Short mmCIF file of C-alpha atoms in Angstrom, two decimals:
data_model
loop_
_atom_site.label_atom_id
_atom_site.label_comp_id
_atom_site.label_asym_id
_atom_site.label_seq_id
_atom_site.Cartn_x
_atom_site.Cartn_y
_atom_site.Cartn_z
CA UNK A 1 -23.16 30.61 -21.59
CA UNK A 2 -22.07 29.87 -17.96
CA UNK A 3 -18.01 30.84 -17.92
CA UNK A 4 -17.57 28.63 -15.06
CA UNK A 5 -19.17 25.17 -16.29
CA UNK A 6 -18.67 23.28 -19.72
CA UNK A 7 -21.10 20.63 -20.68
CA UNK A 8 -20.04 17.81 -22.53
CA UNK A 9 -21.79 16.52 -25.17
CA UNK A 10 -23.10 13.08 -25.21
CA UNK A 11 -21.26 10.13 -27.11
CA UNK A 12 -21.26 6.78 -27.27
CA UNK A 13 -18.48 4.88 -26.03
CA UNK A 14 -16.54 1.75 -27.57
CA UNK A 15 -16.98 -1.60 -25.36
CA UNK A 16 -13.60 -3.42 -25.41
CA UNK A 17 -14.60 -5.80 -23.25
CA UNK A 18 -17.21 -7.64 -21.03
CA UNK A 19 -15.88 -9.15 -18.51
CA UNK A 20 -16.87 -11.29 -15.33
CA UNK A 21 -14.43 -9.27 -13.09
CA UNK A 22 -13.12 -5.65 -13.83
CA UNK A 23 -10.08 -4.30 -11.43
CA UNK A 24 -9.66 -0.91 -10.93
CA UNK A 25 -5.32 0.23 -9.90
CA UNK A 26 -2.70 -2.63 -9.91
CA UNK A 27 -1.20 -2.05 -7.42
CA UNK A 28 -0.76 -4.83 -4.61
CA UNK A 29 -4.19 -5.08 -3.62
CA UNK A 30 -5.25 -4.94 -7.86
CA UNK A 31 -2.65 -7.24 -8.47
CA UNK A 32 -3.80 -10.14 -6.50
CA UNK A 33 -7.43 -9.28 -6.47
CA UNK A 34 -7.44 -9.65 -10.42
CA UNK A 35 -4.76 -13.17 -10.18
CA UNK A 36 -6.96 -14.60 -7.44
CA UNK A 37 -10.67 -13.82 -9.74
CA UNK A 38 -8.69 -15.51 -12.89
CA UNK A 39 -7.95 -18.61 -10.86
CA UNK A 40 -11.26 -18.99 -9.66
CA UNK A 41 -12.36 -19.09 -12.63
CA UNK A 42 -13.74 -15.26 -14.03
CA UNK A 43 -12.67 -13.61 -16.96
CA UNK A 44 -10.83 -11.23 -15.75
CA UNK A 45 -9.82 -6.96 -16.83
CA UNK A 46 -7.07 -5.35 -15.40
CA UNK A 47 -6.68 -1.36 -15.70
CA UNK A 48 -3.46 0.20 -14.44
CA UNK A 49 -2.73 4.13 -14.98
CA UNK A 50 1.02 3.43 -14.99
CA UNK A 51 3.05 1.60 -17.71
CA UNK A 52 3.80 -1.13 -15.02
CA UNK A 53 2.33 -2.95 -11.73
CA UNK A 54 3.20 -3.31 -8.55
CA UNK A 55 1.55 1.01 -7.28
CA UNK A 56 2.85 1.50 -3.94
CA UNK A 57 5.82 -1.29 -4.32
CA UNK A 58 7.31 -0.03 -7.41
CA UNK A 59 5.73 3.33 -8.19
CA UNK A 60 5.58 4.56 -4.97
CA UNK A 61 9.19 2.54 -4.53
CA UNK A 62 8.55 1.42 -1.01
CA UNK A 63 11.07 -1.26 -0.79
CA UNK A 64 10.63 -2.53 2.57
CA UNK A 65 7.70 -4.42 2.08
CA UNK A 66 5.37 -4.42 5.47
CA UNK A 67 2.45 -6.37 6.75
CA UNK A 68 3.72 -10.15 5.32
CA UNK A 69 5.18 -11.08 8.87
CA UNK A 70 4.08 -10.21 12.72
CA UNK A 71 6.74 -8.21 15.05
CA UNK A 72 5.72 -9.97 18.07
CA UNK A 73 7.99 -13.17 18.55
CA UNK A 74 8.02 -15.96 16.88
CA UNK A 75 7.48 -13.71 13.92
CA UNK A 76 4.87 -16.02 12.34
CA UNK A 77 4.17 -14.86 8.79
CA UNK A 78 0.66 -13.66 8.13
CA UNK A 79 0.10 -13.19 4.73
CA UNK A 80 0.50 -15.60 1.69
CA UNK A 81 -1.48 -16.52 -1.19
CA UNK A 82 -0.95 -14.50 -4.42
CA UNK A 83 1.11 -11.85 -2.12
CA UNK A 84 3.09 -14.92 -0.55
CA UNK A 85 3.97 -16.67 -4.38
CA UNK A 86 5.06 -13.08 -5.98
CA UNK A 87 7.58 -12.27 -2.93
CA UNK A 88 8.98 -15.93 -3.12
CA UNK A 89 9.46 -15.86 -7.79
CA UNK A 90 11.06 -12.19 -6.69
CA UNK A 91 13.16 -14.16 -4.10
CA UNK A 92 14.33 -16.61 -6.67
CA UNK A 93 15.62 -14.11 -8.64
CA UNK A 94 17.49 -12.12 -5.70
CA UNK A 95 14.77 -9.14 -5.96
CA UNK A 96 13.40 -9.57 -2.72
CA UNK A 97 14.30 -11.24 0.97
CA UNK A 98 11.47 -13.58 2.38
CA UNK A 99 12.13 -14.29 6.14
CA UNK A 100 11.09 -13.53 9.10
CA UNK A 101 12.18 -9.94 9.72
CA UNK A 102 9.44 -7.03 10.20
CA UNK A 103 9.92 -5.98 6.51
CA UNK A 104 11.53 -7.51 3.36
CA UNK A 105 14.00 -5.60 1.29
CA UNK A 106 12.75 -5.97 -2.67
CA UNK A 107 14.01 -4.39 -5.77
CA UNK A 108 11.32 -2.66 -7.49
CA UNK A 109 12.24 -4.11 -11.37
CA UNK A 110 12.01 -7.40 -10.23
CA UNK A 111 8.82 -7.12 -8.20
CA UNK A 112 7.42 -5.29 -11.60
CA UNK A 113 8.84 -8.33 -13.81
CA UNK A 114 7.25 -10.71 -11.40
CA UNK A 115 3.64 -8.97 -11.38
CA UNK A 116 3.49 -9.10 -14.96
CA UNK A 117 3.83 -13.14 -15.01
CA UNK A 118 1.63 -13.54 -12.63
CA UNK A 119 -0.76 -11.57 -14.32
CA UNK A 120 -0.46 -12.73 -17.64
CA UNK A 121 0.14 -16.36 -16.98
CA UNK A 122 -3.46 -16.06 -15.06
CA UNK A 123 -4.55 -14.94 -18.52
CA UNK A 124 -5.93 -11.41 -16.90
CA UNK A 125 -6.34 -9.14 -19.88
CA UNK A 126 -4.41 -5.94 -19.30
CA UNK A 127 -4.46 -2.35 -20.35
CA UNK A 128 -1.51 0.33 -18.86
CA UNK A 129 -1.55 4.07 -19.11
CA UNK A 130 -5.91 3.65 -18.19
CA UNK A 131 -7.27 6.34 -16.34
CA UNK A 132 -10.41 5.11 -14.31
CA UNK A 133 -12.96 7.88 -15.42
CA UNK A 134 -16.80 7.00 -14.83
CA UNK A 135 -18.28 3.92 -13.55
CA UNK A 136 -21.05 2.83 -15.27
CA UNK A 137 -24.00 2.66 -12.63
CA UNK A 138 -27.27 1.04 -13.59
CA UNK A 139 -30.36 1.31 -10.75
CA UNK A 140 -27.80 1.16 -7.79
CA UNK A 141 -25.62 -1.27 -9.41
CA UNK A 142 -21.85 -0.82 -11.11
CA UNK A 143 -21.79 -2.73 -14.21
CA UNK A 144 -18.44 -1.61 -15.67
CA UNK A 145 -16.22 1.71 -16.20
CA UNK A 146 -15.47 4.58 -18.57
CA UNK A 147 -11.70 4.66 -19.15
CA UNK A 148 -9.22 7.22 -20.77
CA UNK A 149 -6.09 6.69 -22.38
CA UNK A 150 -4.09 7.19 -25.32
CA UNK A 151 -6.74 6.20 -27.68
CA UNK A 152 -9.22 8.69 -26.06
CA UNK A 153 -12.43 7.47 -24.08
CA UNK A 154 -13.46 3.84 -24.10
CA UNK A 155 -16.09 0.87 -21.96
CA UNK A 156 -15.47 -1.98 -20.32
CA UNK A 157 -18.58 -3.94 -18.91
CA UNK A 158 -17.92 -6.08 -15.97
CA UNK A 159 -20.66 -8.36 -13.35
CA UNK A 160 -18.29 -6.89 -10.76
CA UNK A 161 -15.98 -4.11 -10.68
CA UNK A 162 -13.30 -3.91 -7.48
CA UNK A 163 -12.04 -0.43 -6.89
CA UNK A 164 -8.16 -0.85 -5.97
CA UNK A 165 -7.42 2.82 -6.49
CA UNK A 166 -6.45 3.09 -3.24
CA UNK A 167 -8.13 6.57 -3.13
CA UNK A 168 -11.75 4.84 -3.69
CA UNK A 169 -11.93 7.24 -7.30
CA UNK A 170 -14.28 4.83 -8.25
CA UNK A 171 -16.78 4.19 -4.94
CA UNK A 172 -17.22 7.98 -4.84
CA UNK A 173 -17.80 7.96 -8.21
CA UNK A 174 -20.37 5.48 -8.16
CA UNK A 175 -21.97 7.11 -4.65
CA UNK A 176 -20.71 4.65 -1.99
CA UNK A 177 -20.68 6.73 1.28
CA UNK A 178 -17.01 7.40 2.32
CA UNK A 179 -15.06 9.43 4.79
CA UNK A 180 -12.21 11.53 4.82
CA UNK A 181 -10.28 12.32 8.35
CA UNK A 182 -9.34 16.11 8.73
CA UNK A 183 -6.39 15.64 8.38
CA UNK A 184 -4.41 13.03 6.85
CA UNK A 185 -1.34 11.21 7.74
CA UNK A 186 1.56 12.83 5.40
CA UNK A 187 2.84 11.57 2.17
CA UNK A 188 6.79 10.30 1.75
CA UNK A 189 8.55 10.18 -1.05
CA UNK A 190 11.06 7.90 -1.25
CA UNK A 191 14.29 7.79 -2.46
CA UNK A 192 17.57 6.30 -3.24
CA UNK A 193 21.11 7.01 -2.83
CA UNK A 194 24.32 5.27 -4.44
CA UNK A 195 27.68 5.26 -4.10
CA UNK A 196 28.09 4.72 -0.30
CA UNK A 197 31.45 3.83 1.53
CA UNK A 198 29.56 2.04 4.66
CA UNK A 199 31.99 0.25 7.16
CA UNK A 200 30.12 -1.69 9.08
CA UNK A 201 29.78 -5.55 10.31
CA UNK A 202 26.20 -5.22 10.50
CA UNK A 203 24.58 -7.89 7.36
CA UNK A 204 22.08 -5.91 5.42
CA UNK A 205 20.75 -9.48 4.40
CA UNK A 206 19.52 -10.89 8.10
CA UNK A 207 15.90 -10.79 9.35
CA UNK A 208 15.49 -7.51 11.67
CA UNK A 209 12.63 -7.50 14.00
CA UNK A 210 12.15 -5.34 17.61
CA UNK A 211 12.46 -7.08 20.14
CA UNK A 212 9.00 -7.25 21.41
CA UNK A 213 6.72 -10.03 22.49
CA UNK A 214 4.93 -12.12 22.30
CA UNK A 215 2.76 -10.44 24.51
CA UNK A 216 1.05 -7.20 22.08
CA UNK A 217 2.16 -3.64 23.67
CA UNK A 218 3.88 -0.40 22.71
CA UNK A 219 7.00 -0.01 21.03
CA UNK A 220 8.43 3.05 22.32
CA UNK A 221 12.10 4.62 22.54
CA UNK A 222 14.81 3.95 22.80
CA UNK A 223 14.25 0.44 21.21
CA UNK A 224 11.79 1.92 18.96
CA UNK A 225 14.85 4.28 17.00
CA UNK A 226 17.06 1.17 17.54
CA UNK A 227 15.34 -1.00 15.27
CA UNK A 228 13.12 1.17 13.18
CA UNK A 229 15.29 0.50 10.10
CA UNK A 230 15.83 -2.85 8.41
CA UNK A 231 19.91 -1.27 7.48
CA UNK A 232 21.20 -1.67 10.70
CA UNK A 233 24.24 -0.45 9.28
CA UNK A 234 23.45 3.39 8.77
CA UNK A 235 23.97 5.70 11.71
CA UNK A 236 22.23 8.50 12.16
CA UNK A 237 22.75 11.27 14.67
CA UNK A 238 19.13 11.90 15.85
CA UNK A 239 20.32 15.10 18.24
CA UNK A 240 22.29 16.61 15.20
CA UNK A 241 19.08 16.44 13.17
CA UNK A 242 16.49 17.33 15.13
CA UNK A 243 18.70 20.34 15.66
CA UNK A 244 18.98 20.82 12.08
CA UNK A 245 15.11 20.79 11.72
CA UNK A 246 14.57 23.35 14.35
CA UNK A 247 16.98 25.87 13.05
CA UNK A 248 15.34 25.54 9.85
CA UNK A 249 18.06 24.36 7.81
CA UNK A 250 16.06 20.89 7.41
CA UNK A 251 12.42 20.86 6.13
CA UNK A 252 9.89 18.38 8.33
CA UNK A 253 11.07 14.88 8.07
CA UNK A 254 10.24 11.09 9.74
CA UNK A 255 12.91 8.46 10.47
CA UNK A 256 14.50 8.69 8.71
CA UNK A 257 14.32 4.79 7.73
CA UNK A 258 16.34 2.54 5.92
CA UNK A 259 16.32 -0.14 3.81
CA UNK A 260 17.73 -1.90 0.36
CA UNK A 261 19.40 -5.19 -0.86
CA UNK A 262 22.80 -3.24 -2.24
CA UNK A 263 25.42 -2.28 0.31
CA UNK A 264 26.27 0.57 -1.82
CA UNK A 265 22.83 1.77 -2.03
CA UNK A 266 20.26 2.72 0.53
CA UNK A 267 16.67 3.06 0.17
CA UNK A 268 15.12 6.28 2.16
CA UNK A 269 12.05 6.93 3.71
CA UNK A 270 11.98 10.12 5.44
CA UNK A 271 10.17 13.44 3.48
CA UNK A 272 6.49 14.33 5.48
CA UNK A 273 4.43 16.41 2.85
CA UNK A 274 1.15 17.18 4.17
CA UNK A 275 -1.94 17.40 1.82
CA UNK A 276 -4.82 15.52 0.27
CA UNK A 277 -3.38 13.46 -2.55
CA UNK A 278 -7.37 12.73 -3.83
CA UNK A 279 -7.12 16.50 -4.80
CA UNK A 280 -5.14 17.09 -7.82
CA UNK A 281 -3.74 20.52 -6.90
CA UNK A 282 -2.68 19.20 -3.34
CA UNK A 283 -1.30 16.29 -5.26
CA UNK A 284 0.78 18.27 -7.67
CA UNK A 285 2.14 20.65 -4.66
CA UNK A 286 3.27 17.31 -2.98
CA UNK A 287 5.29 16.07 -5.69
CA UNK A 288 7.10 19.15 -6.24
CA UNK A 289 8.06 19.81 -2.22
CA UNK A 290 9.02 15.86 -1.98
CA UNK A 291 11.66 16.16 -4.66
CA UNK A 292 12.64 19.91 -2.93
CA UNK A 293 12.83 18.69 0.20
CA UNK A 294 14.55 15.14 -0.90
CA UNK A 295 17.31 17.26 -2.31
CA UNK A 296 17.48 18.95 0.86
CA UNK A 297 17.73 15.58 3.27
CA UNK A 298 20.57 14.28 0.69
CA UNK A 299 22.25 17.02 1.14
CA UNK A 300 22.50 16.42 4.91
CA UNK A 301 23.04 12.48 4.44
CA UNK A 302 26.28 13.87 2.37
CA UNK A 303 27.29 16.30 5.09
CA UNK A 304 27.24 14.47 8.39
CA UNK A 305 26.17 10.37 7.85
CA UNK A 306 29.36 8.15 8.05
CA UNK A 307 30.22 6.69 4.86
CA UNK A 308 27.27 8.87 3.15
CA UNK A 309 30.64 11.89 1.92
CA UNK A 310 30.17 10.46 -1.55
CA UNK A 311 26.87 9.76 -1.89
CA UNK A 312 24.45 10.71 -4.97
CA UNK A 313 20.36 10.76 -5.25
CA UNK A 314 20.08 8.30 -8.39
CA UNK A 315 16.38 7.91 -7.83
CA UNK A 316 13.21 9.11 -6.22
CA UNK A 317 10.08 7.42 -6.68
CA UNK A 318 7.75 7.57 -9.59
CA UNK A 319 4.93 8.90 -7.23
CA UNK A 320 4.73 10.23 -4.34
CA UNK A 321 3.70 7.41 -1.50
CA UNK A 322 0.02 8.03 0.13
CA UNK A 323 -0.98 7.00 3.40
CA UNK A 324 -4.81 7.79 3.43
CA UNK A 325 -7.52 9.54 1.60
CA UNK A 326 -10.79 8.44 1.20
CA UNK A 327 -11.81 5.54 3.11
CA UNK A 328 -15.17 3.42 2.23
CA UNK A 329 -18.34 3.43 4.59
CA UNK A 330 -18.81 -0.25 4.68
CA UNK A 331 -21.49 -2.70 5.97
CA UNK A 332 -18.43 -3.11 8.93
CA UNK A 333 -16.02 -0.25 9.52
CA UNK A 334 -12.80 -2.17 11.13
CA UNK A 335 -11.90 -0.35 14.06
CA UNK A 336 -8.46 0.17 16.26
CA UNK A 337 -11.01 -1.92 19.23
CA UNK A 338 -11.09 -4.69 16.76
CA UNK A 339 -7.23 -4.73 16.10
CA UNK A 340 -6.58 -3.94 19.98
CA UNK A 341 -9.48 -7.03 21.14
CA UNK A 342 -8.87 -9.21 18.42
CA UNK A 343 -12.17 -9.22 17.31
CA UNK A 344 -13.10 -13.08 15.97
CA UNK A 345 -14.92 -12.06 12.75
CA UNK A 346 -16.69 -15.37 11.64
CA UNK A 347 -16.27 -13.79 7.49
CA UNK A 348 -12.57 -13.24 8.17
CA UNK A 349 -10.95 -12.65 4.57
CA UNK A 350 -7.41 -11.74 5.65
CA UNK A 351 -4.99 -11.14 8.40
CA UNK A 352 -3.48 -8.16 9.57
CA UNK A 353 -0.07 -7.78 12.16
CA UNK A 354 1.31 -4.26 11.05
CA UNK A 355 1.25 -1.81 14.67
CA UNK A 356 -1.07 0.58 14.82
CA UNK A 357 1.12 2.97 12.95
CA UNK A 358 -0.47 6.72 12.10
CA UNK A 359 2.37 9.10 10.95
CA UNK A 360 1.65 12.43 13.24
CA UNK A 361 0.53 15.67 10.70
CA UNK A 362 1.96 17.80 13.33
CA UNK A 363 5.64 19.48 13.30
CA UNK A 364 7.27 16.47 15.04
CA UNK A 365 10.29 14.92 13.48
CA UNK A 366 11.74 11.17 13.86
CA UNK A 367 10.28 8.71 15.32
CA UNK A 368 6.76 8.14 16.69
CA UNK A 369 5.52 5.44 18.95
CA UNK A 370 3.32 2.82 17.42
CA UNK A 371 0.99 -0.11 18.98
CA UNK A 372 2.09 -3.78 18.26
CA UNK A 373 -1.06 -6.13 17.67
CA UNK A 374 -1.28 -9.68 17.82
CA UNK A 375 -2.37 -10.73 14.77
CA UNK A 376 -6.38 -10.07 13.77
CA UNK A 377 -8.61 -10.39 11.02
CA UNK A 378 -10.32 -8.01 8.57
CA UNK A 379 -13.76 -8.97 7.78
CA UNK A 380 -15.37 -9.42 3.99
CA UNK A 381 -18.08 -7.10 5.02
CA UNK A 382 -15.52 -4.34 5.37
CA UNK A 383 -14.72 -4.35 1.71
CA UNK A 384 -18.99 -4.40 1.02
CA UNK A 385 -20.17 -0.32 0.25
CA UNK A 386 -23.75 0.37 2.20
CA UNK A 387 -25.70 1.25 -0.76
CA UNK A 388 -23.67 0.28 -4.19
CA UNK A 389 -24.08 -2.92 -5.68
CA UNK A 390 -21.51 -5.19 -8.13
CA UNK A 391 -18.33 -3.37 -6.44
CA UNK A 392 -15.88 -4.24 -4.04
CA UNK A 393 -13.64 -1.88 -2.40
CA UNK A 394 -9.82 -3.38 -1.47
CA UNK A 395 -6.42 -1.80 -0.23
CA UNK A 396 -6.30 1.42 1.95
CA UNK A 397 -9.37 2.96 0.96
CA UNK A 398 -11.98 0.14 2.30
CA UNK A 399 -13.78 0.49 5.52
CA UNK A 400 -12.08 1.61 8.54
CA UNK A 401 -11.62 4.19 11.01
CA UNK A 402 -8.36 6.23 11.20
CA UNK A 403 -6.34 4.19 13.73
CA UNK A 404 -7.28 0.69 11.87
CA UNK A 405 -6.21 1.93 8.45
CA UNK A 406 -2.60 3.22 10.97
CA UNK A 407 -2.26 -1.00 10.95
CA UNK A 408 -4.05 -1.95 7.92
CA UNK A 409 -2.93 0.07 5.12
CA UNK A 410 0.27 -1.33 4.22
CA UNK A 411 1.29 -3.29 1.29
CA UNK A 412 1.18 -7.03 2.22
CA UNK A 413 -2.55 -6.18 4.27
CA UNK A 414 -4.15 -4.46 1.21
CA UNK A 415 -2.63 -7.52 -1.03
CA UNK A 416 -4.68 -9.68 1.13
CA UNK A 417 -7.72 -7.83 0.91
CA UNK A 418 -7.16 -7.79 -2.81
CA UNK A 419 -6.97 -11.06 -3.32
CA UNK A 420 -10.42 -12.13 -1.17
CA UNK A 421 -11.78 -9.73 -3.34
CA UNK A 422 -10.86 -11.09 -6.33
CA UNK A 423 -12.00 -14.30 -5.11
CA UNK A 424 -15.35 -13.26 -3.79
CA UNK A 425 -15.89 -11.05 -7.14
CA UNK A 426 -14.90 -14.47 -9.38
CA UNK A 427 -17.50 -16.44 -7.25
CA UNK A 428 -20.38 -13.44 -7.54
CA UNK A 429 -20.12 -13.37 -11.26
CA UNK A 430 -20.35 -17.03 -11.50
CA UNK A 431 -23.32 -17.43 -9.37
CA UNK A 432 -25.17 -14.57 -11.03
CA UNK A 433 -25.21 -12.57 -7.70
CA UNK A 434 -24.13 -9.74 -5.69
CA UNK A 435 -20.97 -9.51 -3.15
CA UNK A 436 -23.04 -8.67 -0.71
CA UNK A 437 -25.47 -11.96 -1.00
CA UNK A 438 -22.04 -14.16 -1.04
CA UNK A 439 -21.52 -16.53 2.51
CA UNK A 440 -18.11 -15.67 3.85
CA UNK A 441 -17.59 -19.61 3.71
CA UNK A 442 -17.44 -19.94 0.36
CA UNK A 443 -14.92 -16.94 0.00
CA UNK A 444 -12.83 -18.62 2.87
CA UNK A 445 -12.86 -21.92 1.13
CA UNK A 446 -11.15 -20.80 -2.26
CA UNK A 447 -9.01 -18.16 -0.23
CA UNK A 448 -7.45 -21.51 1.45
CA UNK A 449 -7.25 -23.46 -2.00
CA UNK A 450 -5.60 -20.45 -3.03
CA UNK A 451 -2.78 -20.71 -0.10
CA UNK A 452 -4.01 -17.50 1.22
CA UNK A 453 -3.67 -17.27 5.07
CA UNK A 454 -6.88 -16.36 6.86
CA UNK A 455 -6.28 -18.05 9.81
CA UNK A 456 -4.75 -17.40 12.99
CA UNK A 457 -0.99 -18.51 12.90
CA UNK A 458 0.38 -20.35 15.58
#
């Protein structure tokens, strides 16, 4: 008997469904990949491994939501669609801003509430607490995945399965080539505090953008520290905790950053954990040191931020938030020269405007300079694996090298992505073909019927 390897013995599995369109993670890139494939028609699976949607939005609880509108003046907004309609029903119920500022404020509940109507009201069928375990690969071709959950191992068949992980588990799993930098930017997690005494004439509730533009370029300091946080309202003495941090009393931190739609409550992003969050054991280490070092940060915000004296953590985030992993090897890799020349990619699926933004892995604290783009487009083929048919890959883990995924990664981006491929998955399965035979056209056409925005603004 080998001590160090167990085989498992061979079952078969319960189908629970077949399905035109599978999505893998519901997150914002699973969330409007699986609403855009049911309204173009596909029967549509969602799998989620928490008990509600929304990932990096709500689980993660990154409240600022990035990537919907460009920093460069006028501040056109580039991202719309499915993304666009769920920010707008959170609006109309005061859980999230939609102007033109660089992020939006949103309250986590009501972006959850809001995912599950758009999902269901699609008529997406819908299982929580699923654990993506093995796709089911045929001769090259992903017809489906294994899940696990509470009732134990299960099947669903799909024409066309979209990984929306966000750490590709299921393109490595089915042998897509991917990558994986050396090192990785660091994970945050996030957290709240209540019970703040801020006096300040600053409105948490108007649009905050740099001013920068319209002409693309650097964002350095001092405007960079200036308007790095959408709560203009919070000061923070940068000298003082720097200091901190380099006598030791402080553990590694960013920002810190600001945000949140209560006046008595701010929204925090600041803890940099290093490690590979597509290794459990790395994973696990991170959680514990971001609610360590959280405790630690509070405890300064108590100490030494103006109307912070009684302040209270009520809340850190469900997971930890992840910045990269594993990122696909695509028919096109999207590269920082794309973003930086604009690239005109005639099978442009979505738009991107975040800056060039890669958190440093080093010892540096605060703030770090980041490169504004004019806004560019991210092409279908970037979203095709090399050598994997009937998947698409969407969110932070499709093709790109480091310094693209710095712009591309956030929330509003990967929603886009999502929702082209939902769209070009819904069409596939109808035409009895594979994502990779599709013409960007016809992808492009329903994107627009869809009110996504794939076009240049302005």
């Amino acid at each position: 008997m080998n001590k160090t390897v167990y085989r498992e013995a061979a079952k078969d599995l319960p189908v629970i469904a077949d399905v035109d369109v599978l999505v893998v993670g519901g997150g914002p890139a699973g969330v409007c990949a699986a609403v855009g494939a049911a309204r173009a028609g596909a029967r549509t699976f969602l799998v989620e491994r928490h008990g509600f949607l929304g990932g990096m939005w709500t689980a993660g609880m990154v409240l600022t939501l990035a990537g919907f509108n460009s920093w460069l003046r006028p501040y056109h907004r580039c991202v719309g669609g499915i993304a666009g309609e769920w920010i707008r029903r959170a609006a109309a119920q005061n859980g999230c801003q939609d102007h033109t500022g660089f992020v939006l404020n949103s309250d986590p509940e009501i972006m959850k509430r809001v995912a599950d109507d758009l999902v269901t009201e699609a008529g997406v069928e819908l299982l929580f607490h699923c654990w993506g375990a093995d796709p089911i690969c045929e001769d090259g071709v992903v017809k489906g995945l294994c899940i696990e959950n509470v009732e134990g191992r299960q099947a669903i068949r799909a024409t066309v399965t979209i990984d929306c992980t966000g750490d590709g588990d299921v393109m490595a799993r089915a042998g897509a080539g991917w990558t994986k930098g050396q090192s990785l930017q660091p994970m945050t997690m996030s957290f709240r505090m209540g019970n703040l005494r801020i006096e300040t004439d600053n409105d948490i509730h108007k649009p905050v953008s740099p001013p920068i533009g319209p002409e693309p370029g650097y964002l350095r300091e001092p405007t960079l520290s200036q308007y790095a946080s959408v709560r203009q309202d919070v000061v923070v003495d940068a000298d003082h905790m720097r200091a901190e941090r380099e006598s030791g009393r402080l553990p590694r931190y960013g920002g810190p950053w600001f945000g949140g739609l209560d006046a008595d409550v701010i929204w925090v992003n600041s803890t940099r954990i290093t490690g590979d969050a597509s290794v459990a054991s790395d994973l696990t280490r991170a959680e514990l040191a971001g609610r360590r070092e959280t405790a630690e940060i509070v405890d300064y915000f108590v100490k030494h931020l103006p109307g912070f004296a009684a302040g209270r953590l009520i809340q850190t985030s469900t997971q930890i938030g992840i910045r990269e992993t594993r990122r696909l090897e695509g028919v096109y890799t999207l590269k920082a020269a794309d973003i930086l020349g604009r690239t005109d990619f005639d099978d442009g699926i979505a738009l991107g405007c975040w800056p060039i933004d890669v958190h440093p892995t080093t010892d540096a604290v605060g703030h770090h300079a980041m490169y504004v783009p004019l806004p560019y487009r991210i092409p279908y083929r970037s979203l095709l694996p090399t050598n994997v048919n009937g998947l698409l890959v969407a969110g932070r883990c499709f093709s790109a090298d480091r310094e693209a995924l710095g712009s591309a990664r956030v929330g509003a981006t990967c929603a886009a992505m999502g929702h082209a491929a939902g769209v070009a998955a819904a069409i596939a399965a109808a035409r009895s073909t594979q994502p990779r035979a599709l013409d960007a056209a016809l992808i492009q056409r329903v994107l627009r019927q869809q009110d996504a925005i794939i076009d240049y603004p302005g």
